[in-house]
XYZ file of C-alpha atoms in Angstrom:
749
model
C -15.763 72.589 -49.930
C -15.123 69.628 -52.108
C -11.531 69.587 -52.181
C -12.358 69.254 -48.121
C -13.916 66.235 -48.874
C -11.582 65.001 -51.304
C -8.394 65.373 -48.181
C -10.769 64.136 -45.691
C -11.367 60.916 -48.805
C -7.631 60.728 -48.807
C -6.734 60.613 -45.337
C -9.399 57.931 -45.172
C -8.172 55.625 -47.580
C -4.786 56.515 -45.840
C -5.314 54.933 -42.512
C -7.608 52.544 -44.160
C -4.731 51.136 -46.494
C -1.650 51.138 -43.873
C -3.938 49.062 -40.808
C -4.753 46.800 -43.293
C -0.813 46.763 -43.730
C -0.517 46.630 -39.896
C -2.726 44.117 -40.539
C -0.798 41.947 -42.507
C 2.468 42.408 -41.105
C 1.116 41.066 -37.807
C -0.716 37.709 -38.832
C 1.778 35.241 -39.071
C 2.810 37.026 -35.259
C -0.758 36.269 -34.588
C -0.999 33.133 -35.847
C 2.360 32.225 -34.211
C 0.438 33.819 -30.515
C -2.036 30.632 -31.660
C 0.166 28.043 -31.846
C 1.943 29.099 -28.641
C -1.182 28.826 -26.861
C -2.214 26.040 -28.522
C 0.926 24.441 -27.218
C 0.514 25.683 -24.328
C -3.151 23.694 -23.394
C -1.611 20.864 -24.927
C -1.415 18.287 -21.447
C 2.191 18.639 -19.424
C 4.481 15.004 -19.476
C 2.547 13.049 -17.056
C -0.430 14.844 -16.491
C -3.177 13.206 -16.933
C -6.496 14.694 -19.513
C -8.669 13.865 -22.384
C -7.055 13.751 -25.507
C -7.714 16.123 -27.879
C -9.268 13.857 -30.346
C -11.796 12.700 -28.743
C -15.965 12.221 -29.429
C -18.007 14.506 -27.284
C -20.458 13.236 -25.471
C -23.200 14.533 -27.190
C -21.116 12.808 -31.119
C -20.922 9.467 -29.771
C -24.414 9.434 -28.633
C -23.621 7.742 -25.443
C -25.771 10.070 -22.729
C -28.717 8.225 -25.063
C -31.119 6.630 -23.016
C -29.885 3.771 -22.703
C -31.460 -0.241 -23.029
C -32.365 -1.781 -20.767
C -30.507 -4.191 -17.505
C -30.878 -7.738 -18.327
C -30.465 -10.754 -15.480
C -27.895 -13.497 -17.132
C -26.758 -15.134 -13.848
C -28.376 -15.552 -9.912
C -27.295 -17.062 -6.894
C -28.543 -17.792 -3.416
C -27.270 -14.358 -2.754
C -26.794 -12.417 -5.810
C -28.159 -11.637 -8.904
C -26.091 -10.148 -11.865
C -27.660 -7.770 -14.439
C -26.421 -7.066 -17.464
C -27.309 -3.364 -20.338
C -26.276 -4.372 -24.065
C -25.804 -1.268 -25.493
C -22.678 0.041 -22.999
C -21.570 -3.397 -20.497
C -22.692 -1.450 -17.422
C -23.468 -3.947 -14.817
C -25.624 -4.051 -11.111
C -25.727 -6.105 -8.336
C -28.428 -7.277 -6.423
C -28.347 -8.082 -2.910
C -31.216 -10.454 -2.759
C -30.619 -10.180 1.075
C -32.653 -6.792 0.946
C -32.817 -6.129 -2.498
C -30.514 -3.384 -2.600
C -28.773 -2.675 -6.389
C -24.885 -1.806 -6.627
C -24.362 -0.230 -10.364
C -21.568 0.189 -11.888
C -23.351 3.319 -14.182
C -24.215 6.068 -11.844
C -28.167 7.643 -12.466
C -27.926 10.035 -14.265
C -30.001 11.861 -11.773
C -27.678 11.749 -9.020
C -24.994 12.690 -11.316
C -23.812 16.269 -10.192
C -20.523 17.251 -12.182
C -22.261 21.087 -12.643
C -22.965 20.386 -16.108
C -19.808 19.073 -16.652
C -20.629 16.359 -19.759
C -17.238 14.795 -20.109
C -17.841 13.810 -16.401
C -20.595 12.357 -16.125
C -20.149 10.310 -19.407
C -17.355 9.562 -16.999
C -19.563 7.902 -14.290
C -21.489 5.991 -17.236
C -18.314 4.166 -18.373
C -17.946 0.649 -17.104
C -14.111 0.838 -17.649
C -11.283 4.607 -17.354
C -8.487 4.336 -19.699
C -4.880 4.815 -20.078
C -2.242 4.940 -22.859
C 0.012 6.473 -24.405
C 1.723 7.198 -27.238
C 5.047 5.877 -27.920
C 6.909 7.896 -29.632
C 6.501 11.361 -28.143
C 9.595 12.560 -27.060
C 8.802 12.406 -23.555
C 6.132 10.439 -21.561
C 2.195 11.859 -21.886
C -0.685 9.819 -20.368
C -3.968 10.526 -21.553
C -7.042 9.490 -20.510
C -9.981 8.132 -22.020
C -12.826 5.979 -20.891
C -15.947 4.119 -22.375
C -17.991 7.128 -22.981
C -15.988 8.514 -24.398
C -14.240 5.226 -27.228
C -17.859 3.569 -27.368
C -15.631 0.166 -28.285
C -17.146 -2.477 -30.262
C -18.567 -5.242 -28.001
C -18.500 -8.960 -28.559
C -20.342 -10.997 -25.705
C -19.759 -14.752 -24.744
C -22.109 -16.628 -22.058
C -20.149 -17.179 -18.795
C -20.617 -20.146 -16.224
C -22.429 -17.226 -13.876
C -21.052 -14.763 -15.564
C -21.034 -12.992 -19.444
C -17.612 -12.281 -20.874
C -17.079 -8.977 -22.621
C -14.161 -7.764 -25.288
C -14.328 -4.093 -25.883
C -12.014 -3.142 -28.745
C -11.613 1.013 -29.732
C -10.961 1.618 -33.180
C -9.497 4.473 -32.958
C -6.979 3.586 -30.236
C -6.201 -0.336 -31.532
C -6.218 -0.906 -28.173
C -8.671 -3.650 -27.776
C -8.593 -6.452 -24.077
C -11.645 -8.672 -22.562
C -13.274 -8.154 -19.281
C -15.598 -11.002 -17.068
C -18.046 -10.480 -14.633
C -19.122 -13.686 -12.589
C -20.925 -14.640 -9.806
C -19.185 -16.501 -6.800
C -21.420 -16.584 -4.368
C -21.843 -13.329 -1.598
C -18.685 -11.229 -4.560
C -18.680 -10.700 -7.715
C -15.089 -11.320 -9.807
C -14.628 -8.731 -12.583
C -11.768 -10.567 -14.318
C -8.758 -9.004 -17.277
C -6.595 -11.971 -18.487
C -3.371 -10.497 -19.931
C -3.384 -11.857 -23.460
C -6.427 -10.482 -24.129
C -4.897 -7.406 -24.367
C -4.199 -6.692 -28.062
C -2.288 -2.597 -29.010
C -1.231 -0.873 -31.831
C 1.909 1.081 -32.474
C 1.140 4.027 -31.881
C -1.066 3.980 -28.632
C 0.728 2.366 -25.819
C -1.825 0.592 -22.920
C -0.493 1.840 -19.031
C -3.596 1.075 -16.731
C -7.266 0.035 -17.263
C -9.694 1.151 -14.160
C -12.659 -1.928 -13.769
C -15.599 0.108 -12.981
C -14.767 2.732 -11.156
C -17.804 4.536 -9.798
C -19.387 0.760 -8.730
C -21.278 1.961 -6.165
C -19.953 5.444 -6.054
C -22.166 7.421 -2.991
C -22.906 10.659 -3.698
C -23.123 13.654 -0.659
C -26.061 13.253 0.939
C -25.792 9.300 1.114
C -24.204 8.408 5.553
C -20.940 5.909 4.889
C -17.958 5.745 4.334
C -14.847 4.644 2.333
C -12.617 2.183 3.705
C -8.866 2.326 1.989
C -5.477 0.581 2.804
C -3.208 3.439 4.023
C -1.190 1.879 6.054
C -2.666 0.067 9.047
C -6.185 1.703 7.290
C -7.999 4.804 6.834
C -11.777 5.799 6.750
C -13.380 9.039 5.247
C -16.575 9.938 5.343
C -19.428 11.016 2.781
C -19.402 14.877 2.916
C -22.062 16.962 2.205
C -19.970 20.254 2.326
C -16.632 19.585 1.245
C -13.588 21.278 -0.777
C -12.442 20.682 -4.466
C -9.340 18.527 -3.408
C -6.585 18.396 -5.710
C -5.427 15.111 -5.573
C -7.159 11.421 -4.725
C -5.600 8.683 -2.702
C -3.740 6.334 -5.597
C -1.757 4.375 -4.135
C 1.366 1.137 -5.159
C -0.375 -2.033 -4.052
C 2.168 -2.909 -1.661
C 4.458 0.244 -2.318
C 6.155 2.719 -4.717
C 6.278 0.503 -7.988
C 10.267 2.661 -8.421
C 12.856 2.977 -6.368
C 13.146 5.502 -4.154
C 15.691 7.112 -1.257
C 13.900 9.840 0.084
C 13.793 7.901 2.982
C 12.077 10.923 5.263
C 8.428 11.821 4.904
C 7.498 8.325 2.549
C 3.804 7.596 2.400
C 2.553 4.502 4.694
C 2.018 1.564 2.829
C -0.902 0.180 0.864
C 0.067 -3.399 2.661
C -3.305 -4.770 1.929
C -4.589 -5.160 -1.545
C -7.913 -4.138 -0.644
C -10.469 -0.830 -0.647
C -13.848 -1.137 0.959
C -17.489 1.514 0.111
C -19.621 1.582 2.751
C -23.604 3.147 1.949
C -25.891 3.721 3.687
C -26.837 -0.205 5.607
C -24.415 -1.659 2.601
C -20.889 -2.129 1.527
C -19.135 -3.937 -0.370
C -14.978 -4.851 0.006
C -12.964 -5.107 -3.497
C -10.226 -7.895 -2.295
C -7.738 -7.216 -5.398
C -6.828 -11.233 -5.677
C -4.874 -11.502 -9.113
C -2.252 -9.101 -10.291
C -1.929 -7.163 -7.344
C 1.546 -6.296 -7.380
C 0.829 -4.557 -10.113
C -2.374 -2.909 -9.543
C -2.577 0.303 -7.595
C -5.748 1.543 -4.966
C -7.499 4.521 -5.364
C -10.341 6.640 -4.013
C -12.082 9.609 -4.573
C -13.307 11.905 -3.132
C -16.452 13.538 -3.315
C -14.934 16.860 -4.673
C -12.421 15.597 -6.576
C -13.728 16.006 -10.712
C -16.960 14.789 -9.900
C -19.337 15.080 -6.672
C -19.039 11.352 -6.259
C -17.404 8.855 -3.754
C -16.044 6.682 -5.552
C -13.675 3.505 -4.901
C -12.043 0.907 -7.463
C -8.430 -0.466 -7.962
C -6.534 0.050 -11.454
C -4.291 -2.630 -12.818
C -1.071 -1.600 -13.927
C 0.091 -2.510 -17.707
C 3.250 -0.520 -18.372
C 5.151 2.462 -15.939
C 7.574 5.103 -16.821
C 11.362 5.340 -16.420
C 13.979 7.739 -16.499
C 15.792 7.320 -19.832
C 19.260 9.713 -20.962
C 18.545 12.067 -24.412
C 20.318 12.022 -26.443
C 21.437 15.749 -25.465
C 22.447 14.290 -22.125
C 18.989 15.313 -19.698
C 16.520 12.918 -18.524
C 12.855 12.753 -19.237
C 10.392 9.497 -18.638
C 9.498 7.187 -21.456
C 6.509 4.535 -21.417
C 8.806 0.835 -20.328
C 8.204 -0.989 -24.349
C 7.433 -4.992 -23.324
C 3.186 -5.501 -21.999
C 3.634 -6.383 -18.545
C 1.298 -9.259 -19.598
C -0.642 -10.635 -15.954
C -3.804 -11.503 -15.558
C -5.820 -10.004 -13.372
C -9.515 -10.067 -11.210
C -11.015 -7.446 -8.568
C -13.333 -9.954 -6.143
C -16.576 -7.861 -4.360
C -17.388 -8.464 -1.752
C -21.412 -7.851 -0.619
C -22.477 -6.543 2.885
C -25.923 -5.413 3.962
C -27.744 -4.878 7.280
C -25.971 -4.872 10.804
C -22.621 -6.864 9.012
C -22.017 -3.861 6.420
C -18.818 -2.341 7.949
C -15.220 -1.807 7.966
C -15.088 -4.925 11.265
C -17.177 -7.097 8.703
C -15.002 -6.930 5.555
C -11.452 -7.304 7.631
C -13.070 -10.711 8.851
C -14.010 -11.610 5.909
C -10.016 -10.354 4.559
C -9.393 -13.053 7.035
C -11.138 -15.555 6.638
C -9.429 -15.054 2.022
C -5.852 -15.819 4.227
C -6.600 -18.518 5.775
C -8.630 -20.303 2.409
C -7.741 -19.616 -0.483
C -3.409 -17.980 0.507
C -2.730 -19.971 2.977
C -1.370 -19.087 5.651
C -1.910 -20.745 9.126
C -2.347 -19.306 12.462
C 0.867 -19.107 14.251
C -0.312 -17.840 17.529
C -1.391 -20.128 19.854
C -4.643 -20.434 22.047
C -4.182 -19.604 25.455
C -0.446 -18.844 25.199
C 0.909 -15.769 27.067
C 1.177 -12.403 26.139
C 4.593 -12.296 24.393
C 7.206 -9.332 25.079
C 9.499 -8.582 22.265
C 12.982 -7.167 22.742
C 14.687 -5.827 19.761
C 18.062 -6.336 21.280
C 20.666 -4.246 19.188
C 23.945 -5.855 19.365
C 27.064 -4.851 17.766
C 27.365 -1.781 14.764
C 30.217 0.273 13.282
C 31.695 3.311 13.720
C 34.093 4.895 11.384
C 36.876 5.732 10.941
C 39.815 7.580 8.841
C 41.529 3.942 9.531
C 39.872 0.805 10.254
C 35.970 1.515 11.256
C 35.597 0.521 15.069
C 33.226 -2.183 15.477
C 30.977 -1.222 18.639
C 30.052 -4.073 20.965
C 26.632 -3.091 23.075
C 24.891 -5.962 23.664
C 26.895 -9.087 23.883
C 25.338 -12.871 23.181
C 25.595 -13.496 27.174
C 24.589 -9.904 28.684
C 22.023 -11.249 25.752
C 20.548 -13.873 28.200
C 21.427 -12.052 31.633
C 18.882 -9.648 30.419
C 16.801 -12.817 29.317
C 16.686 -14.078 32.525
C 16.095 -11.311 34.425
C 13.040 -10.541 32.625
C 12.243 -13.826 33.013
C 12.949 -13.215 36.766
C 10.950 -10.569 37.608
C 7.562 -11.947 35.500
C 7.831 -12.049 32.199
C 6.263 -15.183 31.158
C 6.913 -14.931 27.224
C 9.919 -13.076 25.008
C 9.713 -12.601 21.707
C 13.523 -11.659 20.987
C 15.305 -9.878 18.165
C 18.935 -9.708 18.331
C 19.981 -6.791 15.499
C 23.531 -6.564 14.248
C 24.991 -9.679 15.486
C 26.971 -10.490 13.028
C 31.001 -9.017 12.069
C 30.188 -6.548 10.106
C 26.926 -5.044 12.339
C 23.643 -3.548 12.428
C 22.694 -1.829 8.938
C 26.303 -2.278 7.550
C 24.940 -5.044 4.460
C 25.791 -7.454 3.521
C 26.150 -7.908 7.081
C 29.139 -11.250 6.360
C 26.879 -13.213 7.788
C 28.691 -14.878 10.735
C 28.547 -14.220 14.248
C 30.174 -11.471 15.592
C 33.440 -12.709 17.620
C 34.148 -9.511 19.615
C 29.562 -10.481 20.780
C 30.559 -14.342 21.709
C 30.775 -15.950 18.108
C 30.109 -19.386 17.134
C 29.305 -20.409 20.147
C 27.926 -17.553 21.853
C 25.477 -17.538 20.310
C 24.276 -21.554 20.381
C 24.654 -21.199 23.843
C 22.068 -18.249 24.068
C 20.156 -20.330 21.037
C 19.828 -23.056 23.334
C 18.757 -20.371 26.097
C 15.706 -19.163 24.186
C 14.868 -22.881 23.712
C 15.004 -24.526 26.671
C 13.038 -21.509 28.035
C 10.696 -22.082 24.726
C 10.636 -17.724 23.777
C 10.991 -17.077 20.695
C 14.843 -15.448 19.017
C 15.607 -14.585 15.363
C 18.249 -12.883 14.010
C 17.882 -9.840 11.745
C 19.392 -9.092 8.578
C 18.487 -7.313 5.942
C 18.939 -9.268 2.424
C 17.623 -6.356 0.553
C 20.293 -3.460 0.470
C 23.787 -3.152 0.494
C 26.484 -0.601 0.416
C 29.759 0.538 -1.283
C 32.261 -0.998 0.289
C 31.165 -3.978 1.745
C 32.411 -8.141 0.567
C 29.540 -9.982 -0.630
C 27.970 -7.841 -3.809
C 28.869 -7.039 -7.568
C 28.104 -3.446 -8.237
C 27.540 -4.083 -11.193
C 25.458 -7.845 -11.063
C 24.526 -8.859 -8.756
C 21.955 -5.455 -8.234
C 18.980 -4.058 -9.319
C 18.525 -2.553 -12.643
C 15.979 -0.281 -13.969
C 13.907 0.181 -17.553
C 16.830 2.863 -18.599
C 20.036 -0.136 -18.044
C 21.719 1.812 -15.501
C 22.008 0.409 -11.107
C 19.981 1.780 -9.612
C 21.235 4.003 -6.643
C 21.729 6.404 -5.414
C 23.231 10.062 -6.167
C 26.557 8.939 -4.077
C 26.724 6.053 -5.506
C 26.955 4.323 -1.995
C 24.039 2.735 -1.304
C 22.069 -0.206 -4.550
C 19.639 -2.932 -3.878
C 20.560 -5.969 -3.874
C 18.694 -8.778 -7.041
C 16.689 -11.205 -4.730
C 17.106 -13.878 -7.884
C 20.059 -14.183 -7.123
C 20.226 -13.571 -3.083
C 17.859 -16.494 -3.059
C 20.477 -18.375 -4.986
C 22.750 -18.179 -2.650
C 20.590 -17.707 0.583
C 21.091 -21.456 1.279
C 24.531 -21.940 0.865
C 26.114 -18.545 2.824
C 23.396 -18.245 5.109
C 21.350 -21.188 6.602
C 24.137 -23.879 5.552
C 26.876 -21.525 7.956
C 23.762 -21.868 11.317
C 22.237 -24.577 10.411
C 23.146 -25.917 14.072
C 22.320 -22.839 16.598
C 18.325 -23.303 18.004
C 16.594 -20.569 16.453
C 13.457 -20.181 15.646
C 14.720 -18.126 12.389
C 15.510 -15.565 10.548
C 13.786 -11.817 10.774
C 14.588 -10.899 7.081
C 14.378 -6.637 7.312
C 13.510 -5.124 3.834
C 11.034 -8.081 2.137
C 7.571 -6.909 4.072
C 8.107 -3.378 2.848
C 9.270 -2.224 -0.572
C 9.365 -3.507 -3.938
C 10.284 -3.714 -6.641
C 10.755 -4.487 -10.855
C 14.592 -5.084 -11.672
C 15.782 -4.969 -15.402
C 19.481 -6.843 -14.388
C 20.252 -9.122 -17.465
C 21.161 -12.489 -15.194
C 17.532 -12.502 -13.667
C 15.100 -9.286 -14.728
C 12.245 -9.922 -11.818
C 8.607 -8.091 -11.552
C 7.291 -6.883 -8.584
C 5.698 -10.569 -8.252
C 8.472 -12.438 -9.364
C 10.805 -9.975 -7.047
C 8.215 -10.808 -4.506
C 8.583 -14.880 -5.152
C 12.334 -14.822 -4.855
C 11.375 -13.629 -1.115
C 8.924 -15.734 0.254
C 10.789 -18.790 -1.617
C 13.985 -16.966 1.202
C 11.696 -16.932 4.057
C 9.766 -20.867 3.119
C 13.977 -21.874 3.343
C 14.515 -20.665 6.997
C 10.999 -22.644 8.005
C 12.014 -25.648 6.374
C 15.064 -25.336 8.420
C 14.484 -24.022 11.839
C 10.809 -23.971 11.711
C 10.053 -20.301 11.442
C 10.499 -16.569 10.510
C 9.299 -12.946 10.348
C 8.743 -10.035 8.589
C 10.282 -6.310 8.659
C 7.149 -5.054 7.091
C 3.466 -6.368 6.765
C 2.737 -6.845 2.928
C -0.077 -9.243 1.963
C 2.623 -11.417 -0.005
C 4.880 -11.767 3.489
C 2.547 -13.073 5.640
C 1.715 -16.659 4.654
C 5.674 -17.100 5.599
C 4.945 -15.404 8.752
C 5.424 -16.347 12.055
C 5.763 -12.491 13.336
C 5.840 -9.968 12.053
C 7.553 -6.116 12.966
C 7.311 -2.293 12.623
C 3.714 -2.915 11.117
C 2.347 0.912 11.737
C -0.308 2.574 14.000
C -0.540 5.642 11.444
C -2.611 6.559 8.384
C -0.973 9.104 5.344
C -2.125 11.880 7.760
C -4.288 12.340 4.149
C -6.760 15.797 3.760
C -9.536 13.787 3.593
C -9.043 10.791 5.619
C -11.348 11.115 8.412
C -9.972 8.191 10.928
C -7.282 5.551 10.760
C -8.374 2.323 11.258
C -7.036 -1.016 12.512
C -8.055 -2.528 8.964
C -5.158 -4.731 8.869
C -4.431 -5.849 12.772
C -8.460 -7.129 12.701
C -7.257 -8.748 9.816
C -4.200 -11.378 12.142
C -5.021 -10.502 15.044
C -5.049 -14.178 17.111
C -3.150 -15.436 13.415
C 0.967 -13.580 13.670
C 2.159 -11.185 16.691
C 2.487 -8.492 15.591
C 4.848 -5.876 16.796
C 4.996 -1.434 16.089
C 7.250 1.117 17.095
C 9.517 0.334 20.224
C 7.815 1.625 23.280
C 11.662 3.247 24.605
C 11.416 5.534 21.388
C 7.575 6.728 21.609
C 6.735 10.790 21.814
C 3.603 10.256 23.568
C 3.935 7.440 25.874
C 0.016 7.088 27.384
C -1.202 7.562 23.873
C 0.992 5.729 22.367
C 0.461 2.591 24.517
C -3.715 2.491 24.547
C -2.936 2.684 20.566
C -1.262 -0.601 21.135
C -3.719 -1.594 23.299
C -6.657 -0.596 20.957
C -5.126 -2.420 18.238
C -3.470 -5.446 20.226
C -0.205 -5.185 19.905
C 2.429 -7.003 21.201
C 4.463 -5.288 24.121
C 8.098 -3.742 22.750
C 11.804 -2.222 23.934
C 14.409 -2.630 21.039
C 17.489 -1.586 23.921
C 20.936 -2.624 24.785
C 23.016 -3.624 27.886
C 25.537 -0.628 26.962
C 23.308 3.613 27.022
C 22.806 4.745 24.015
C 25.536 7.395 23.812
C 27.701 4.554 22.538
C 25.515 5.334 19.212
C 26.584 9.386 18.367
C 27.833 8.873 14.741
C 26.093 6.156 13.680
C 24.453 5.190 10.884
C 21.735 4.554 14.183
C 21.398 7.806 16.234
C 17.451 7.162 16.000
C 18.261 5.048 19.660
C 18.573 7.165 21.356
C 17.829 5.806 24.885
C 17.924 1.277 24.683
C 19.348 1.405 28.307
C 18.450 -1.393 29.720
C 18.428 -0.513 33.532
C 17.345 2.172 32.399
C 13.645 1.257 30.814
C 13.486 -2.705 32.945
C 10.826 -1.082 35.018
C 8.610 0.888 33.256
C 9.011 -2.672 30.618
C 7.690 -5.207 32.777
C 5.236 -3.074 34.320
C 3.575 -2.315 31.215
C 3.686 -5.842 30.490
C 2.606 -7.388 33.503
C -0.480 -4.990 32.828
C -0.808 -6.332 29.662
C -0.701 -9.506 30.062
C -2.657 -9.434 32.492
C -5.921 -7.718 31.654
C -5.126 -8.678 27.720
C -3.961 -12.868 27.635
C -7.824 -13.655 27.312
C -8.051 -12.309 24.391
C -4.239 -12.475 23.332
C -4.811 -15.661 20.661
C -8.711 -14.743 19.650
C -10.130 -13.326 15.948
C -11.278 -8.884 16.315
C -14.622 -9.195 15.697
C -15.713 -5.531 15.509
C -14.168 -2.313 16.184
C -15.984 1.256 16.898
C -15.427 4.334 17.732
C -18.234 4.962 20.686
C -17.931 8.380 20.587
C -15.216 11.203 21.005
C -11.439 9.161 21.131
C -13.306 5.791 22.913
C -13.550 2.768 20.633
C -14.090 -0.340 21.681
C -12.586 -2.737 20.390
C -14.445 -6.862 20.939
C -12.681 -9.828 20.620
C -14.657 -13.254 19.028
C -15.561 -14.548 22.780
C -17.190 -11.613 23.348
C -14.426 -10.066 26.044
C -14.657 -6.281 24.706
C -11.707 -3.745 25.363
C -12.549 -0.027 25.668
C -10.716 2.092 25.640
C -10.414 5.607 26.822
C -8.788 8.648 25.186
C -10.195 11.531 26.784
C -8.665 13.242 30.004
C -11.969 12.515 32.154
C -13.519 9.151 32.733
C -15.732 8.208 30.683
C -18.997 5.068 31.437
C -20.197 3.074 28.714
C -23.134 1.036 29.710
C -22.519 1.348 33.116
C -18.262 0.304 33.208
C -16.425 3.239 33.983
C -13.840 3.800 31.702
C -10.956 6.323 34.371
C -9.643 8.497 32.105
C -6.508 7.584 29.232
C -7.097 4.198 29.992
C -7.880 1.303 29.019
C -10.948 -1.210 30.793
C -11.310 -4.820 29.350
C -15.204 -6.209 30.188
C -15.921 -10.062 29.532
C -18.647 -12.032 28.143
C -21.772 -11.431 30.608
C -19.104 -9.795 33.060
C -17.748 -6.848 35.002
C -14.594 -4.868 34.757
């Protein structure tokens, strides 16, 4: 028995020793596995995450009971309240007592126990930063509640300024809050920003939860996706993976992917309607370096919120020593002043129609936009004429004459005899290089009739009081074309490499150098022509920064150079036009081309709205896609009527078969003889019915029922559009199926 017990103890001891040895041997592997797990938990490149070193909300003490608000400013319309414990603000609309707050009341926060996002919803700002010493860009996101910055306040007229010092990050900046009329202005001065060596500022989002709405609130968010987009608050919604995040005026880096692009945020605006109250945000300073954010309920937290994000650094692709590419932050901070103006509405004015009206007034009163539409004038017929284009051949490119200058005059005269009262013509490919071959050479093509032929056409247009634009592109340049250096005259990225496509065929031109030569190369040779002006292709739809050694430009600087070119056209010819309608191009535009009818189609978007068109109708005439290229002619025609577009065609005298195997094969049906009857029919209907409202501003736009919309103009005239397959009755007015009616104020259709 004792022998058995002894053997058993020896067995247990031996097993224990073996297990201990195995544990000791395995420990390094376990440690490595844990390290690998930790490494996998680290943020991916470019991923926005909470910093590992952030204190928890409990540690920071942020979720403790805050101090009370104190009134610091007041005017006839608003009161501004400030809370010293966390610098939260509240704005009271005195017209009805509604209270807008930067910090969401804790009882309204639905975070399912997520303390980080509860803290986030209480923060006066969100901030994104990066460590520049890392081998690849990793951005980290934090906020006021997590950082608990030191605050110093300074009283201002009608407001307060707060300096925030973040000890952990060694980043500090000022933010001021001031009342101005029926608006609150929030400003971050660029010169106030300081940062340490180990943490660089990437962006700041002021008031990220200002006025945030719950699932149970009635209302919607407005954001500038294309013409404008609207997202309703919903009690039932999915968990969204991504919000709407758009760089104002388009992507902040050049892309050569021309397919499937999202629509531009052409205006620096956003808005929120909650019940019978709403606000619209306008980025009035620093909009060139800013994003618009809309996060629907279901994205990280069950709150609907819309705000701006101020950009102070961008990322770029750098080449590592091993030849591979990696993302890095720009070295220099963008020290631009940023101001966001929040305009408040209540009662019947709390909708996107009044937001658009307020933005129009901002353009007219503060941005120098002057109405280009004369009261009572006829609806113009938008006529693009493709003149010439080159077809690549082995030895010498073949120049195809689609429409000569004399043929263009014949077409315009024929339209006039058919009853078209006003024409806004635009010539594509009028130079010796032809359409889409840039730089274009700047000289009228001899094969189309030369300078004398273009001069005769311009004299005819002047006599008939028709607009005549010459479209050209001073943004793009193709390898092999004369007139530019692919080393000195082109856009250079932050990595100091020339920006070009993968084949080194397409380049973008430095705006400063183009502006310097524009008067001499373009305007002086054309000074005797009686044209309306130059139509600038590209400048209204894309914007970029440029590290060209000879002429470095920020995005705002690039826009400034382009606007000076437009102004020169206005001074010489009386007008200018823009393809694409980014907000900076409006001041000098007599006509706008390529204004979209549709948004990008984000999953959370419920409706496209004509915010852009409501702001500009009756001020600057605009056109969209050519009607001869419509995929659904009747539906898109009705959309033109609803959104206030001019009738618009892109035509040629010869048949479009000539364009086969050219760079512009999209114009698949363009022969004037095939389209003139339909074009005149649509023009006459629009001019006969819509001429009374052509020069008027849009006062209201609303959805009456599914697929039935109404637009109310400044004199009370109503345009009702019915997209349904059956007739509908609105206030005793019958609207035929897939048609529209015009109801004068106090009258009948």
